[in-house]
Structures are given as structure tokens and as C-alpha cells.
mmCIF file of C-alpha atoms in Angstrom:
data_model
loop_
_atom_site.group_PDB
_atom_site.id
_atom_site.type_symbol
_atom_site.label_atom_id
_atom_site.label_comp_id
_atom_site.label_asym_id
_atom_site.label_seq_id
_atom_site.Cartn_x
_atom_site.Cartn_y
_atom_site.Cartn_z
ATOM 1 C CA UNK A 1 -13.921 12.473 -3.779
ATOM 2 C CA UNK A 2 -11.284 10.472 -1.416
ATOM 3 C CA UNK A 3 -8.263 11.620 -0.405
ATOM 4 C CA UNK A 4 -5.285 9.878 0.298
ATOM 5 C CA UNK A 5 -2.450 10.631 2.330
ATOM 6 C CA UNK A 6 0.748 8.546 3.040
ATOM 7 C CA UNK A 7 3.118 9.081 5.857
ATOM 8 C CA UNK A 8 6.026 6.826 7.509
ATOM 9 C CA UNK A 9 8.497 6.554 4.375
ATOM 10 C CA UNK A 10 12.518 7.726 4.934
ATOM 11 C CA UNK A 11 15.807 5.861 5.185
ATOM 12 C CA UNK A 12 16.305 2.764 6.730
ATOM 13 C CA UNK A 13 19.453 0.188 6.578
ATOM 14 C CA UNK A 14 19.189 -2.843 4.978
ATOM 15 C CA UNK A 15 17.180 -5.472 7.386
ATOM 16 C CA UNK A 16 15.288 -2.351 9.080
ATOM 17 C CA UNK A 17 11.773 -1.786 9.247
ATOM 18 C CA UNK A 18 9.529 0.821 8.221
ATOM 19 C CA UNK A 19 5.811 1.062 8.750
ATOM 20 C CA UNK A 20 4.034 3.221 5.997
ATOM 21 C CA UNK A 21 0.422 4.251 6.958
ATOM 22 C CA UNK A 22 -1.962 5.820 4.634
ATOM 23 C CA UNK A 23 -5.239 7.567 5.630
ATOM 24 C CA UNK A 24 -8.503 8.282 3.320
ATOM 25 C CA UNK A 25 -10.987 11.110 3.558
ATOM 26 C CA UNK A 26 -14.702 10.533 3.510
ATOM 27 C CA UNK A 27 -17.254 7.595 4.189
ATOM 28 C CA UNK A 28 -16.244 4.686 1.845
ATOM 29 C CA UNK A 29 -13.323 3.562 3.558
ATOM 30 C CA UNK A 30 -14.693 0.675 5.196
ATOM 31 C CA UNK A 31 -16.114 -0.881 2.196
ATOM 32 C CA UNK A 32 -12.929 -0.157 -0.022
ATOM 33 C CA UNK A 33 -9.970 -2.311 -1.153
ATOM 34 C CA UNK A 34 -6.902 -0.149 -0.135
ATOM 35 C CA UNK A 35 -3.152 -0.944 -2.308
ATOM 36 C CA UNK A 36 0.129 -0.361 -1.681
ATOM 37 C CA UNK A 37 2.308 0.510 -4.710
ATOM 38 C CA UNK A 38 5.500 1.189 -5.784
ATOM 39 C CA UNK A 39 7.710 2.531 -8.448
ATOM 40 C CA UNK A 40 11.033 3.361 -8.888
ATOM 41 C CA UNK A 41 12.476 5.834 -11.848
ATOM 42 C CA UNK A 42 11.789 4.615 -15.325
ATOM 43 C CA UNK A 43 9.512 1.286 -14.086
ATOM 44 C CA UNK A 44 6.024 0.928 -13.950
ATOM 45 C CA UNK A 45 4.188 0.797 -10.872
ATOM 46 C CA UNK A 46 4.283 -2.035 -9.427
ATOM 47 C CA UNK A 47 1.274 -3.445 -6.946
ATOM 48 C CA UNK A 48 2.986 -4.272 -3.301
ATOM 49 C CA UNK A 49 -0.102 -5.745 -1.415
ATOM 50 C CA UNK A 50 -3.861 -4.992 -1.210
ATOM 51 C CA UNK A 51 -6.383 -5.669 1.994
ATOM 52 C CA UNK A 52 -9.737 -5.809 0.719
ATOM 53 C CA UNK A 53 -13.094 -5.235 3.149
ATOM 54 C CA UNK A 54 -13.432 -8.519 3.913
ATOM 55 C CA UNK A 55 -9.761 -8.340 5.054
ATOM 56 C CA UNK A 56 -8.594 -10.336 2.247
ATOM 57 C CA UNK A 57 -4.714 -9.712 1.545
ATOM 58 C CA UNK A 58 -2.705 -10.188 -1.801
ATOM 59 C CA UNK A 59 1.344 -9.609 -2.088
ATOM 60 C CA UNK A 60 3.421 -9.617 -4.575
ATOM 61 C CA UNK A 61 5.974 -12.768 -4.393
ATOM 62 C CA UNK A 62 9.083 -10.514 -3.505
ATOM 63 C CA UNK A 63 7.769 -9.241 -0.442
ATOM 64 C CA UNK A 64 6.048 -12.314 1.424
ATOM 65 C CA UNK A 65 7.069 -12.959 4.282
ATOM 66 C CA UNK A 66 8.691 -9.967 4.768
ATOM 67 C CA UNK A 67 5.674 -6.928 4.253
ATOM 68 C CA UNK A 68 2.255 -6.785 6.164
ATOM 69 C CA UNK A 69 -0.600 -4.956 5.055
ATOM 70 C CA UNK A 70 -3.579 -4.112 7.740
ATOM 71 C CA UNK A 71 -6.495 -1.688 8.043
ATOM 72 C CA UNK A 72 -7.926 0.442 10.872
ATOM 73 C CA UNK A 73 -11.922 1.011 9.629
ATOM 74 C CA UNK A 74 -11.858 3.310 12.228
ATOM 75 C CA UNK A 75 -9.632 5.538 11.648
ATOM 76 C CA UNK A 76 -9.280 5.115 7.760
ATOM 77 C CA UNK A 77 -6.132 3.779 7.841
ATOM 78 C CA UNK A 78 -4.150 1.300 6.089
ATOM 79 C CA UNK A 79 -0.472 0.162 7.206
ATOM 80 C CA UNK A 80 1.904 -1.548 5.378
ATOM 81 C CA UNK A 81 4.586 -3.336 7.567
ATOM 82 C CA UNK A 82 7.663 -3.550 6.202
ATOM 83 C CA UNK A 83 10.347 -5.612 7.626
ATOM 84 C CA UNK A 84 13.495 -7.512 6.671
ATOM 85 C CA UNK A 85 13.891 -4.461 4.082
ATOM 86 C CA UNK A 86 16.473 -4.773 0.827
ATOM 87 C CA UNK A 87 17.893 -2.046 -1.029
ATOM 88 C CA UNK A 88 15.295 -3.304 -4.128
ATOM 89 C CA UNK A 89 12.674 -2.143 -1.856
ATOM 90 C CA UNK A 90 13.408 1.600 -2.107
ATOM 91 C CA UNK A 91 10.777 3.175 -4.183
ATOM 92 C CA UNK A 92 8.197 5.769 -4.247
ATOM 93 C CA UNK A 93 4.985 4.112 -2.311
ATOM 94 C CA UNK A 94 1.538 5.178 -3.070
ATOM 95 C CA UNK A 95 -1.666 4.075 -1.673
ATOM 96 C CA UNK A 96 -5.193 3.551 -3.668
ATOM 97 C CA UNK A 97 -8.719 2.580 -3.200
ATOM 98 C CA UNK A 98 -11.000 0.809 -4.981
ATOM 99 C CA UNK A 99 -14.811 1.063 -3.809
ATOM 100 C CA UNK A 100 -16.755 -1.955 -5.024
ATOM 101 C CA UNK A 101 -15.924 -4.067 -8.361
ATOM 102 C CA UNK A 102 -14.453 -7.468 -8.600
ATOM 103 C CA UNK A 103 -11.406 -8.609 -6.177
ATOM 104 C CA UNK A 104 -8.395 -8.526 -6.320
ATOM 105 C CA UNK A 105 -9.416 -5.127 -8.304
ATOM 106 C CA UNK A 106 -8.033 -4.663 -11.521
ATOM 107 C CA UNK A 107 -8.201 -0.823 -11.084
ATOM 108 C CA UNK A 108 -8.440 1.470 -8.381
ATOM 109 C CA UNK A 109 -10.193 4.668 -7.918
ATOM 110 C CA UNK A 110 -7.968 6.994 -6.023
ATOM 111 C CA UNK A 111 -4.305 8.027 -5.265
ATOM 112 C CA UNK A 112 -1.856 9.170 -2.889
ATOM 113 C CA UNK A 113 0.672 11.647 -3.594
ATOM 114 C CA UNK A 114 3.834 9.196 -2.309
ATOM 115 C CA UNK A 115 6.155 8.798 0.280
ATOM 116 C CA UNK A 116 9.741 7.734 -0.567
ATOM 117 C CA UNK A 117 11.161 4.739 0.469
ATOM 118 C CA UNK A 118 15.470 4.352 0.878
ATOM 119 C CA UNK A 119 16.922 1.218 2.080
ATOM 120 C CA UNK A 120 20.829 1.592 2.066
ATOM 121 C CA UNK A 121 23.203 -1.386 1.941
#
């Protein structure tokens, strides 16, 4: 069992930055792709970025540039960077991990509980 716990969200202006970190119980950590997610009220959840073991990194087109996701092995963290931030950025943020399978990974394993992301205008 993995859990996951994600800290750094709260309210930020519009062009602020935020950095979200997430950090994983247990032993698989290192050999995991971690994901950033987000959803807002009555959307699905949407996939933000994902860092896979190798350090491989996939975004989703409306955040290039702008987001950067990065891992600490050791300390079990992932970050996501968020800079130049727009009000269609706030959202709940979640983290997952995927140990093993194909990548990107079409699923994932395990999930945070959230942190909420505002950006005001």
C-alpha cells in the first residue's frame, strides 16, 4: 500500500506561482511514474503532467511552458512547478503512481487526497 500526500496548494493571483509537492509512503517510489491531476466541479479529471523513472515528462498542451514536474527519489517526492498561473488553472490537484506497466501509463495505482488550487484574476 502507498500513500500519497499533497501539500503547497492555496491562492495565488493571476501570473503567481505555486509549487505543489507530493510525497509517497513505502519502497516503490523510485521505480514509479508519479501524475499530477486536476479537476474542477462537474469535469473529469484531467492529467496535468507525469515524470516517469527514467525521468521522462509528459504535459498536457495548456500548461507547457508554464508547469514543471520533478522528482526527489530520495525523499519520495514529486513537485509540480507552477508558474505564469491563469484563473483556468484553479482546480483540485491530486497526485498518483503507477509502479511498472507501459509509459505514459494508462492507469495509475494510487491517490492523493487533493490540495486546492485558486488563481484569482
Amino acid at each position: 500500500q502507498v500513500q500519497l500526500v499533497e501539500s503547497g496548494g492555496g491562492l495565488v493571483q493571476a501570473g503567481g506561482s505555486l509549487r505543489l509537492s507530493c510525497v509517497a509512503s513505502g519502497s516503490t517510489f523510485s521505480k514509479s511514474a508519479m501524475g499530477w491531476f486536476r479537476q474542477t466541479s462537474g469535469k473529469e479529471r484531467e492529467l496535468v503532467a507525469v515524470i516517469g523513472f527514467h525521468d521522462d515528462t509528459v504535459y498536457v498542451d495548456s500548461v507547457k511552458g508554464r508547469f514543471t514536474i520533478s522528482r526527489d527519489n530520495a525523499k519520495n517526492t514529486v513537485y509540480l512547478q507552477m508558474n505564469s498561473l491563469k484563473p483556468e488553472d484553479s482546480a483540485v490537484y491530486y497526485c498518483a503512481s503507477r509502479w511498472g506497466g507501459r509509459w505514459p501509463p494508462l492507469e495509475y495505482d494510487y491517490w492523493g487526497q487533493g490540495t486546492q488550487v485558486t488563481v484569482s484574476s
